[in-house]
Short mmCIF file of C-alpha atoms in Angstrom, two decimals:
data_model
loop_
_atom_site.label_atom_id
_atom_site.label_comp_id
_atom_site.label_asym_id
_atom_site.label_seq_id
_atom_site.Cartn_x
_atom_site.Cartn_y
_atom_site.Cartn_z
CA UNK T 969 0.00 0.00 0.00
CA UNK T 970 0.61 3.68 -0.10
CA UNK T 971 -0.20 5.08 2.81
CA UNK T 972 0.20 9.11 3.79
CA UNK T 973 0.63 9.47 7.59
CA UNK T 974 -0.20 12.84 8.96
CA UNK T 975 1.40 13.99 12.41
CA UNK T 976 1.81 17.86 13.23
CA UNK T 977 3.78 16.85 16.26
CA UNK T 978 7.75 16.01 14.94
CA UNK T 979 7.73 12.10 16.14
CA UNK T 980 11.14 11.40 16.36
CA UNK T 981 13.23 10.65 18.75
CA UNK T 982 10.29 8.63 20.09
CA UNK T 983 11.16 9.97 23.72
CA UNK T 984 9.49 13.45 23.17
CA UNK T 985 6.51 12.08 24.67
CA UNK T 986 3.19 9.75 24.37
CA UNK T 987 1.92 11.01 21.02
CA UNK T 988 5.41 10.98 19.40
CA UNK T 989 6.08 7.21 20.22
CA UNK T 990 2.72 6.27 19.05
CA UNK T 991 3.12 7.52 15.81
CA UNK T 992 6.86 6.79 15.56
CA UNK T 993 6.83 2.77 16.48
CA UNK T 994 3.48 2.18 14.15
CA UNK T 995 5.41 4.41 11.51
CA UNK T 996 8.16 1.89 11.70
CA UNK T 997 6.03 -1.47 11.73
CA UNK T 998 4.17 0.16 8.71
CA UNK T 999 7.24 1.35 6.67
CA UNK T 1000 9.25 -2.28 6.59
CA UNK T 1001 5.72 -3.91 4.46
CA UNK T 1002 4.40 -0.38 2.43
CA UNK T 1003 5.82 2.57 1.03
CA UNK T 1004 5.11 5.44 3.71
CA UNK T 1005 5.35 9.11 3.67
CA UNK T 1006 4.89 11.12 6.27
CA UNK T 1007 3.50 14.76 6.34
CA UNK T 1008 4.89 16.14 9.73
CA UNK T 1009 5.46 19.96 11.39
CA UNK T 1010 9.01 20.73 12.56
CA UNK T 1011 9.39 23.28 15.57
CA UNK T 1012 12.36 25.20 16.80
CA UNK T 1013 13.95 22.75 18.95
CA UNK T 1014 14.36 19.98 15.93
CA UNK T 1015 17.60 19.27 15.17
CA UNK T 1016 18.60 18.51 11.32
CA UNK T 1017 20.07 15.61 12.83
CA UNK T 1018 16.60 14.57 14.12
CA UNK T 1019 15.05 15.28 10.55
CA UNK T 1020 17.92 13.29 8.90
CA UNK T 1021 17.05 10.46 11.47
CA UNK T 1022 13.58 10.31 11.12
CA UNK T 1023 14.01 10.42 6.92
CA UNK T 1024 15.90 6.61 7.42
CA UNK T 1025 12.28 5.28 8.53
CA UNK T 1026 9.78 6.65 6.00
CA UNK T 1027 10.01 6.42 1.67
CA UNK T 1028 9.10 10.14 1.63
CA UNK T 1029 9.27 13.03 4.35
CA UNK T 1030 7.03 15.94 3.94
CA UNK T 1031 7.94 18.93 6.62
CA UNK T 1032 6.27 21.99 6.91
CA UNK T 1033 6.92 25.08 9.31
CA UNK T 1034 4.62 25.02 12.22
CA UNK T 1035 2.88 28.57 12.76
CA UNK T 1036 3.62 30.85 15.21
CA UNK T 1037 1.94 29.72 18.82
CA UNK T 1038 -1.51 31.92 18.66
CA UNK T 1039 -2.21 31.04 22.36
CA UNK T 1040 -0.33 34.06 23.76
CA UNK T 1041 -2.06 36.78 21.59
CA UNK T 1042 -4.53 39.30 23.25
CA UNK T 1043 -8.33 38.95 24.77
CA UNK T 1044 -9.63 40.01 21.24
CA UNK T 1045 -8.07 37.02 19.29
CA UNK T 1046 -8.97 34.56 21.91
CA UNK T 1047 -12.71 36.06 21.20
CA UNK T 1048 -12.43 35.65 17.06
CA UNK T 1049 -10.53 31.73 17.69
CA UNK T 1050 -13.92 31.26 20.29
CA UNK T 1051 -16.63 32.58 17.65
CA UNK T 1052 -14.81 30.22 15.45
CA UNK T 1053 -14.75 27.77 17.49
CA UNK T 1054 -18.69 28.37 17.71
CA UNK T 1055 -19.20 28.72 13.97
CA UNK T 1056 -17.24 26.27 12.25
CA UNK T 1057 -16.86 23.29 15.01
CA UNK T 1058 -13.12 23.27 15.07
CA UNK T 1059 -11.42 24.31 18.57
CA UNK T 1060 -8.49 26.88 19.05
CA UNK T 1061 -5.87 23.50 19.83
CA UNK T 1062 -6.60 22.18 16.49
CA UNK T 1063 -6.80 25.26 14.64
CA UNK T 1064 -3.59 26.78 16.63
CA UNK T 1065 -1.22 24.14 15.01
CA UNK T 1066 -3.25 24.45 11.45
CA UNK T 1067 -0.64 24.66 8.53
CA UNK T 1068 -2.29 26.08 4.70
CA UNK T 1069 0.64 24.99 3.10
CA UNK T 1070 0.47 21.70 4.63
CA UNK T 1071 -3.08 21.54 3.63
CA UNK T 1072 -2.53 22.40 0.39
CA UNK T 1073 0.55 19.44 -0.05
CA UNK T 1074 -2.25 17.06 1.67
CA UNK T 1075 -4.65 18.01 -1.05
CA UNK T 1076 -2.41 18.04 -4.14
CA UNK T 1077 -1.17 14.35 -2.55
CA UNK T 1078 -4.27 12.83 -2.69
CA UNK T 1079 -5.68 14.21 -5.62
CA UNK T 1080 -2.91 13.02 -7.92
CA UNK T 1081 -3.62 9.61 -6.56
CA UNK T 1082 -0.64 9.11 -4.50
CA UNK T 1083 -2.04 7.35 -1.25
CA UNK T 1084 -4.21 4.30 -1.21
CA UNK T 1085 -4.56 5.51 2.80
CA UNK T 1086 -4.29 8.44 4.99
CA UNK T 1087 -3.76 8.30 8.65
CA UNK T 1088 -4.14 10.95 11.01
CA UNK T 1089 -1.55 10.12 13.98
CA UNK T 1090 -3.56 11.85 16.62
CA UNK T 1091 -7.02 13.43 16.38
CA UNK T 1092 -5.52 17.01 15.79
CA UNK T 1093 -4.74 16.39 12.57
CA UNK T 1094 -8.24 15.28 11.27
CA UNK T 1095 -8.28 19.10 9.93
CA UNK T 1096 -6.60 18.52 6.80
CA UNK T 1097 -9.21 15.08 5.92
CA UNK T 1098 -11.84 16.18 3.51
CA UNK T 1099 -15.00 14.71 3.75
CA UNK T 1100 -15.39 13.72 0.22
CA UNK T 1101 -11.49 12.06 0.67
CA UNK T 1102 -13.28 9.06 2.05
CA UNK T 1103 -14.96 8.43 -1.72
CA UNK T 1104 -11.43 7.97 -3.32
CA UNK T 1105 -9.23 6.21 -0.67
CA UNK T 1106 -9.45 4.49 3.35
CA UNK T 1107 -9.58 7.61 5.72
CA UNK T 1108 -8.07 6.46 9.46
CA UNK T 1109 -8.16 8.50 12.56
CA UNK T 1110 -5.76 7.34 15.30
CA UNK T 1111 -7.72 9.32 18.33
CA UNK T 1112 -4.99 8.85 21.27
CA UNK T 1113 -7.76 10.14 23.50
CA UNK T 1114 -10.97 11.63 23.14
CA UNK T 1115 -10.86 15.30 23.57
CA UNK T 1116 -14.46 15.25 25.01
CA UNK T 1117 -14.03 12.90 27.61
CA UNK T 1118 -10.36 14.56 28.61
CA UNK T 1119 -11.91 17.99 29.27
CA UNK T 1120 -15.30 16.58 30.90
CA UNK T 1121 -12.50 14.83 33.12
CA UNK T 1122 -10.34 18.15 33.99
CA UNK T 1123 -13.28 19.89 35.28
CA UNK T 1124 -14.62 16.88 37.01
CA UNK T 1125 -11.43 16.47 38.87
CA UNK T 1126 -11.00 19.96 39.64
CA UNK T 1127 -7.61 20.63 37.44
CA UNK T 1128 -9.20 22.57 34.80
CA UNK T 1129 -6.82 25.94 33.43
CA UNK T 1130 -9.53 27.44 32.83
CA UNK T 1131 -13.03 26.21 34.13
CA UNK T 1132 -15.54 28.80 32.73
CA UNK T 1133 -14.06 27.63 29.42
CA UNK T 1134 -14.03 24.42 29.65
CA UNK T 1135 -17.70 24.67 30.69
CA UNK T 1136 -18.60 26.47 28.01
CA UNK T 1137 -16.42 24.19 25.54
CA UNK T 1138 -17.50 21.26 26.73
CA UNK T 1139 -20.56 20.72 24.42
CA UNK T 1140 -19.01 22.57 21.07
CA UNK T 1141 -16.59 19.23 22.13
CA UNK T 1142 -18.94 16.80 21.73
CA UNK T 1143 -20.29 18.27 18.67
CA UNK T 1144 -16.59 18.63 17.15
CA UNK T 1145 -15.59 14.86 18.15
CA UNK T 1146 -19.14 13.55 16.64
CA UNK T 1147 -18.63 15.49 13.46
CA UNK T 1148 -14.74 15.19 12.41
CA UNK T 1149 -15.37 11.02 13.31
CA UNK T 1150 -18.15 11.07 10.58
CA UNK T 1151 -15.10 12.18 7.71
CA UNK T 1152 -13.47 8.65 8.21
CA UNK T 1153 -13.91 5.36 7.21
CA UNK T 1154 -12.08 3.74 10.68
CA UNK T 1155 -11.34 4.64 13.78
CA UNK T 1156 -8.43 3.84 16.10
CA UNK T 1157 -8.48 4.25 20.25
CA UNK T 1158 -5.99 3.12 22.55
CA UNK T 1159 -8.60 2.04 25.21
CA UNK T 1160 -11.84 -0.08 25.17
CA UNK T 1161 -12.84 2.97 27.75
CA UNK T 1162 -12.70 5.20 24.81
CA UNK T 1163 -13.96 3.17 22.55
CA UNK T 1164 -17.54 3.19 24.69
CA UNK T 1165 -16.98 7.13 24.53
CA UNK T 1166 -16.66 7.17 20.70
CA UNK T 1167 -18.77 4.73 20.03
CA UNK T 1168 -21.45 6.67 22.02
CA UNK T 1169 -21.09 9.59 19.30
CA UNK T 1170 -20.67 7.49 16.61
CA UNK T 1171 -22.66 4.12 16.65
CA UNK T 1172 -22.20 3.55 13.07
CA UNK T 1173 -18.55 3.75 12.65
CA UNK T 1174 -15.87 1.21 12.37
CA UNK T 1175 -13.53 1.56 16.02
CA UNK T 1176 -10.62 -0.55 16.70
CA UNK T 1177 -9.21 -0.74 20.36
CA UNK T 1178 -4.74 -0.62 19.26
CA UNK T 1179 -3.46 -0.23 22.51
CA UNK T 1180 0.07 1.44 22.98
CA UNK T 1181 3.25 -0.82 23.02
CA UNK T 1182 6.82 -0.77 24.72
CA UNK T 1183 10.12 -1.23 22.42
CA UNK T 1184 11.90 -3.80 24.66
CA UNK T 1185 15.20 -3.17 23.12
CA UNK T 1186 14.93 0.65 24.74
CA UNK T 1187 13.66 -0.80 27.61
CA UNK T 1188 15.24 -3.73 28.77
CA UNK T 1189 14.40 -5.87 31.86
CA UNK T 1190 16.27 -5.02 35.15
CA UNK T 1191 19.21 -7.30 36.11
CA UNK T 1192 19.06 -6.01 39.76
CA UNK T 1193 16.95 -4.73 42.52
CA UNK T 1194 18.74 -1.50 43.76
CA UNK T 1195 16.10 -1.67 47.02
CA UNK T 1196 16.55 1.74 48.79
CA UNK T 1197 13.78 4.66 48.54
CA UNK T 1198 13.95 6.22 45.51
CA UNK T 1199 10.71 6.82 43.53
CA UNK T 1200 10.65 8.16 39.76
CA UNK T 1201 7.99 9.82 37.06
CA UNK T 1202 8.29 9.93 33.68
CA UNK T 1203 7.34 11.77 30.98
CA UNK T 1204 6.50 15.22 29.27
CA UNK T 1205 6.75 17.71 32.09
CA UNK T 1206 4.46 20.26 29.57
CA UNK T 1207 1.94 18.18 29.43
CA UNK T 1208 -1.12 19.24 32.02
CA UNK T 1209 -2.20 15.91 33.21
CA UNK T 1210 1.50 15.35 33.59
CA UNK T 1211 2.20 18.45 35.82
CA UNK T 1212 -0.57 17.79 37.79
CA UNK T 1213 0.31 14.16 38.89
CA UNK T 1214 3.69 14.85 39.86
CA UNK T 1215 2.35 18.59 41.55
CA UNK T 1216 -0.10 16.30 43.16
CA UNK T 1217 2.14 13.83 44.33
CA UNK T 1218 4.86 15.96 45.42
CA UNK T 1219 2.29 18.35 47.47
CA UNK T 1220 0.25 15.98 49.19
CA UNK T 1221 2.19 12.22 49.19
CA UNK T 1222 5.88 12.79 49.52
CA UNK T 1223 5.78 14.49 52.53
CA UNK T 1224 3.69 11.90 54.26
CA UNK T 1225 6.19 9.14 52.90
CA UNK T 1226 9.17 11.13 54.18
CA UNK T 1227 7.98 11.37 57.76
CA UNK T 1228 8.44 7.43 57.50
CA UNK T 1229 11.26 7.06 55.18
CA UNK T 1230 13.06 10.32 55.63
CA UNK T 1231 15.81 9.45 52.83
CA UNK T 1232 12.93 9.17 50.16
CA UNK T 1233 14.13 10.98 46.98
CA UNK T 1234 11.53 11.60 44.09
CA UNK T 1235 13.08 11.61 40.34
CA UNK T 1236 10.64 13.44 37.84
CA UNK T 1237 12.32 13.08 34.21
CA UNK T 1238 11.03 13.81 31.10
CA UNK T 1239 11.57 17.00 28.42
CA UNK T 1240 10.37 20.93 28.79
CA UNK T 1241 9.58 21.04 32.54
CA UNK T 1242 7.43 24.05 32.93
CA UNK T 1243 8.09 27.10 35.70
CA UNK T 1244 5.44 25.00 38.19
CA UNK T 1245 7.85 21.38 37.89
CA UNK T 1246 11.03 23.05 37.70
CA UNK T 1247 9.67 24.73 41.26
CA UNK T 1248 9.14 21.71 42.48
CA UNK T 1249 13.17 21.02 42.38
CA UNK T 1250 13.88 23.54 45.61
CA UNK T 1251 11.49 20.74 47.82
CA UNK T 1252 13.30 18.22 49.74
CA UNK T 1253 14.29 15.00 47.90
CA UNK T 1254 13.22 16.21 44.62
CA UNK T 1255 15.12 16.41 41.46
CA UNK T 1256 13.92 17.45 38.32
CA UNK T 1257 16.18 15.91 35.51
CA UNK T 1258 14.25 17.00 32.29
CA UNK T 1259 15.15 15.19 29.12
CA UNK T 1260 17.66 12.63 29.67
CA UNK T 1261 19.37 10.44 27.07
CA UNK T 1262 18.10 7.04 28.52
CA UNK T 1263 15.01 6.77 30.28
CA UNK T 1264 15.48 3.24 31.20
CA UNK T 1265 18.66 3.86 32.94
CA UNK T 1266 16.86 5.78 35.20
CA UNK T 1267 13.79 3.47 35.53
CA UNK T 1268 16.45 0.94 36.30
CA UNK T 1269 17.87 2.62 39.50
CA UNK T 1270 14.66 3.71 40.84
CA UNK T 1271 13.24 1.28 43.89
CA UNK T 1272 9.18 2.03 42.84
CA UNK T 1273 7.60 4.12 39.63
CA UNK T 1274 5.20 5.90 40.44
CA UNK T 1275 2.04 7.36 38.17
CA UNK T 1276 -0.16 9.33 39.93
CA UNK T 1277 -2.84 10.30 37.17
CA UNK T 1278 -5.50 12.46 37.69
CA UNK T 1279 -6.47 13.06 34.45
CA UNK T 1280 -5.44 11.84 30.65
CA UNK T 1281 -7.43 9.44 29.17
CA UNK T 1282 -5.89 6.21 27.04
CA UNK T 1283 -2.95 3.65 27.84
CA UNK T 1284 -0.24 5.22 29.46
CA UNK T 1285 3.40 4.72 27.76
CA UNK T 1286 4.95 5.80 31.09
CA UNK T 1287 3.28 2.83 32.83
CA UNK T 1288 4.34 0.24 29.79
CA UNK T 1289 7.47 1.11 29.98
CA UNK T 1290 8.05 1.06 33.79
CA UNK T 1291 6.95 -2.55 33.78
CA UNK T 1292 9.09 -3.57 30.70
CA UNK T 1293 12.04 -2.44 32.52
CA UNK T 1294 11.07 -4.23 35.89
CA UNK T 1295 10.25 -1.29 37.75
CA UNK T 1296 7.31 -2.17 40.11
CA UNK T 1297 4.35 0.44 39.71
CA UNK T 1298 2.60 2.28 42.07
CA UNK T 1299 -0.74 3.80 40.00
CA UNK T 1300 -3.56 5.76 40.09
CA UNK T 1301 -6.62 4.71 37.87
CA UNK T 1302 -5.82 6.71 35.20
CA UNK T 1303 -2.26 5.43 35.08
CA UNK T 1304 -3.81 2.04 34.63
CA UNK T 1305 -6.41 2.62 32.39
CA UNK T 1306 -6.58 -0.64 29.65
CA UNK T 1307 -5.05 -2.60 32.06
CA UNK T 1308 -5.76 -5.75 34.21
CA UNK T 1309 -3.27 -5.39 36.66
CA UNK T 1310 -5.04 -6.53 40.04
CA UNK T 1311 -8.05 -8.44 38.97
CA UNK T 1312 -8.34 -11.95 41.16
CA UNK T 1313 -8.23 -13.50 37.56
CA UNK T 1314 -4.13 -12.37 36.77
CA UNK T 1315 -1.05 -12.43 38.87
CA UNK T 1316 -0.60 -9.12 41.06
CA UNK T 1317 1.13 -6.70 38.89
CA UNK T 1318 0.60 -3.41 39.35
CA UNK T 1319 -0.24 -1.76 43.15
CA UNK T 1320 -3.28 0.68 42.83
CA UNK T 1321 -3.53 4.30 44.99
CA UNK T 1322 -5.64 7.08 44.14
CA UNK T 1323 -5.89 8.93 47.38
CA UNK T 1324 -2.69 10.25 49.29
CA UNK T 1325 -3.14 7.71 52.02
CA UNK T 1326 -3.74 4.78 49.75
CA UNK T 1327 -0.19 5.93 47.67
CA UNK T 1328 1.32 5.98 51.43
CA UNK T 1329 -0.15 2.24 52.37
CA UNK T 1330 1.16 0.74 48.63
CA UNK T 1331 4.65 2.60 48.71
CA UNK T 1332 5.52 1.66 51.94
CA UNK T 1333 4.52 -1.70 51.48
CA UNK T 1334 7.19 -2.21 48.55
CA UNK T 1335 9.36 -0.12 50.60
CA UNK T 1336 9.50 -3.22 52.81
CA UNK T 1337 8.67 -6.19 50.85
CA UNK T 1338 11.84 -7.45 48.29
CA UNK T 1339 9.78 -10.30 47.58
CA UNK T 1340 6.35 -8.07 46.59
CA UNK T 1341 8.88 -5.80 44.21
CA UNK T 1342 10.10 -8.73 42.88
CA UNK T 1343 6.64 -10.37 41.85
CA UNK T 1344 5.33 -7.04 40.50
CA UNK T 1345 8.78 -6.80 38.56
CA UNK T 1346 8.43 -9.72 36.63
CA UNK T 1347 4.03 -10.47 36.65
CA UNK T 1348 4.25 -6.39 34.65
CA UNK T 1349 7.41 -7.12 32.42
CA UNK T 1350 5.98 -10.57 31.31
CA UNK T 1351 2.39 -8.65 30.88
CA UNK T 1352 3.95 -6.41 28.33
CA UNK T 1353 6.00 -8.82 26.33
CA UNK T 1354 2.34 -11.11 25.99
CA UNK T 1355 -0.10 -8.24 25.14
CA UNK T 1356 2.30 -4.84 24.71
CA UNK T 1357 4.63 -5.09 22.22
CA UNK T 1358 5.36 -2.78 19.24
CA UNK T 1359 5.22 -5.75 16.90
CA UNK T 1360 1.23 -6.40 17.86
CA UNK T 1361 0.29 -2.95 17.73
CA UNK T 1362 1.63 -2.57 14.33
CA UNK T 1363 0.08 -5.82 12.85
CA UNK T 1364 -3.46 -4.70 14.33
CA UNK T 1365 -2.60 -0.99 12.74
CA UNK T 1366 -1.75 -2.54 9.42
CA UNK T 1367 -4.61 -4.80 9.58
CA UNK T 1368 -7.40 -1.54 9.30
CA UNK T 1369 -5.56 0.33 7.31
CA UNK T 1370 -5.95 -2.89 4.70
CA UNK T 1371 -9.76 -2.84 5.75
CA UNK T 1372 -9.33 -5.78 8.09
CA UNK T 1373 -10.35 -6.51 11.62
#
């Protein structure tokens, strides 16, 4: 096949965060059996050896500028992007990273007959599908979370930016997510939780549940226990359910596990730590590492991973790949989302805490037990090498974009 890929976020290396190894790893599987190009956005802090790196994986590499960030501008834009927003369906995010000159390329692809498929790595890109694409060629939206249920989650859990917006968003959300679905002729989710949420706006379309994966070359199985009291985060420090876990977690848990472990050191790492993480460095115990060249080498000295989601909706990389390496994990709900990792019918391997007292009770447990880490080391690594690979994901991707289930 010939198959266009869209992606407006640059996905390579695939340790920029969720959305980038997503597209990245299926990008791979895909390009080894069909002839792919990819359509992507480059921002400032690409390197040309990045671009030159990410050219090796694809047959042809489309990159286009990505327009100035419209976020910051004054009270009278924000009102234009809003009436928009109210008019034409699409919200500020998607409209924010919208390229014409990528459109155009998009358009000029497919009409000359050059893809067979198109793929939209992420649901922000559905803006340059046209409806009538889907007459000429399979149209496939890879939603990595819906953007309904992620805002309807914000302001339930209180962690909102902005909750007078949000409120007033929510249902020009809905209508958006019911009416960009109806463009394509499949549907990808990571989750069978967003699948329900999808299918809810869409009860004729095609959705497949592609959960994420873990490269187990990058993240290799832990030869030792280091014991001690170290705990670790990872990933994007921009991203807002991200910031709010490990704000959470550092404001309300820590301090309650240091009374009882006073050594207890807490590891945040993952690339463009925002003013409120990087504050968090001055706290006792905490470090905040930002991008490092090997997140597994870090997983790998850490006693206990911790992910303490509050919001985010679909699999969770960060988890994956803490239980690949061997790292036993210490989760909130969200963090666990699409996975059985304490039903009676599986081995134990995940711990579960949503409420500071609950993370308290699970960390100090491991704290204690070498034979508990131990069990949750290998029950999560051997989960992810049955049901989590790379490999799977990108026969089940390649599967719908040939019109099979």
């Amino acid at each position: 096949m010939n198959i266009l890929m869209l992606s407006s976020t640059f996905p390579y290396p695939p340790t920029r965060g969720g959305t980038q190894v997503r597209t990245f790893n299926l990008l791979k599987y895909l390009s080894q059996r069909h002839t792919v190009t990819l359509a992507t956005q480059r921002e400032g802090d690409v390197t040309d050896a990045e671009v030159a790196g990410l050219r090796d994986y694809v047959d042809h590499l489309a990159i286009f500028e990505r327009p100035p960030d419209s976020r910051t501008t004054g009270i009278l834009k924000k009102i234009q992007r809003f009436g928009r927003f109210l008019q034409q369906g699409t919200p500020p995010s998607v409209l924010n990273r919208y390229s014409v000159e990528m459109q155009t390329w998009v358009d000029n692809w497919v009409e000359a007959g050059k893809c067979d498929v198109i793929t939209c790595e992420h649901s922000v890109n559905e803006i340059y599908v046209r409806s009538h694409f889907q007459k000429q060629l399979k149209t496939i939206v890879n939603i990595h979370s819906s953007v309904y249920a992620s805002c309807q989650n914000q302001l339930a859990t209180g962690i909102s930016e902005n909750s007078l917006r949000d409120k007033i968003n929510l249902p020009l959300l809905r209508r958006y997510e019911q009416n960009y679905c109806a463009k394509f002729s499949a549907i990808v989710a990571t989750t069978e939780e967003d699948k329900i949420q999808l299918q809810e706006f869409n009860p004729n379309s095609e959705i497949t549940v592609i959960p994420n994966g873990v490269d187990l070359v990058s993240f290799p199985y832990r030869t030792t226990d280091p014991g001690g009291h170290r705990l670790i985060f990872i990933g994007a420090m921009d991203n807002l359910a991200n910031i709010d876990a490990v704000c959470f977690f550092s404001n309300e848990v820590l301090p309650e596990i240091q009374k009882l472990y006073p050594d207890t050191t807490f590891d945040i790492v993952g690339s463009h730590p925002v003013a409120e993480v990087l504050a968090l460095d001055k706290k006792p115990g905490i470090n905040v590492l930002g991008r490092v060249p090997s997140m597994a080498e870090y997983l790998h000295q850490a006693t206990i991973c911790v992910v303490p989601m509050r919001t985010g909706f679909g699999i969770k990389n960060k988890t994956l790949e803490a239980m690949a390496a061997g790292i036993p994990v210490v989760a909130s709900d969200r963090g666990l989302e699409g996975l059985a990792v304490d039903v009676a019918s599986h081995p134990l391997r995940a711990l579960r805490a949503n409420q500071p007292a609950e993370y308290v009770t699970a960390i100090s447990q491991l704290f204690n037990s070498p034979h508990l880490r131990s069990e949750l080391s290998h029950n999560g690594r051997q989960l992810v090498e049955t049901e989590f690979t790379w490999d799977m994901a990108g026969k089940s991707y390649e599967q719908v974009c040939l019109g099979r289930e």
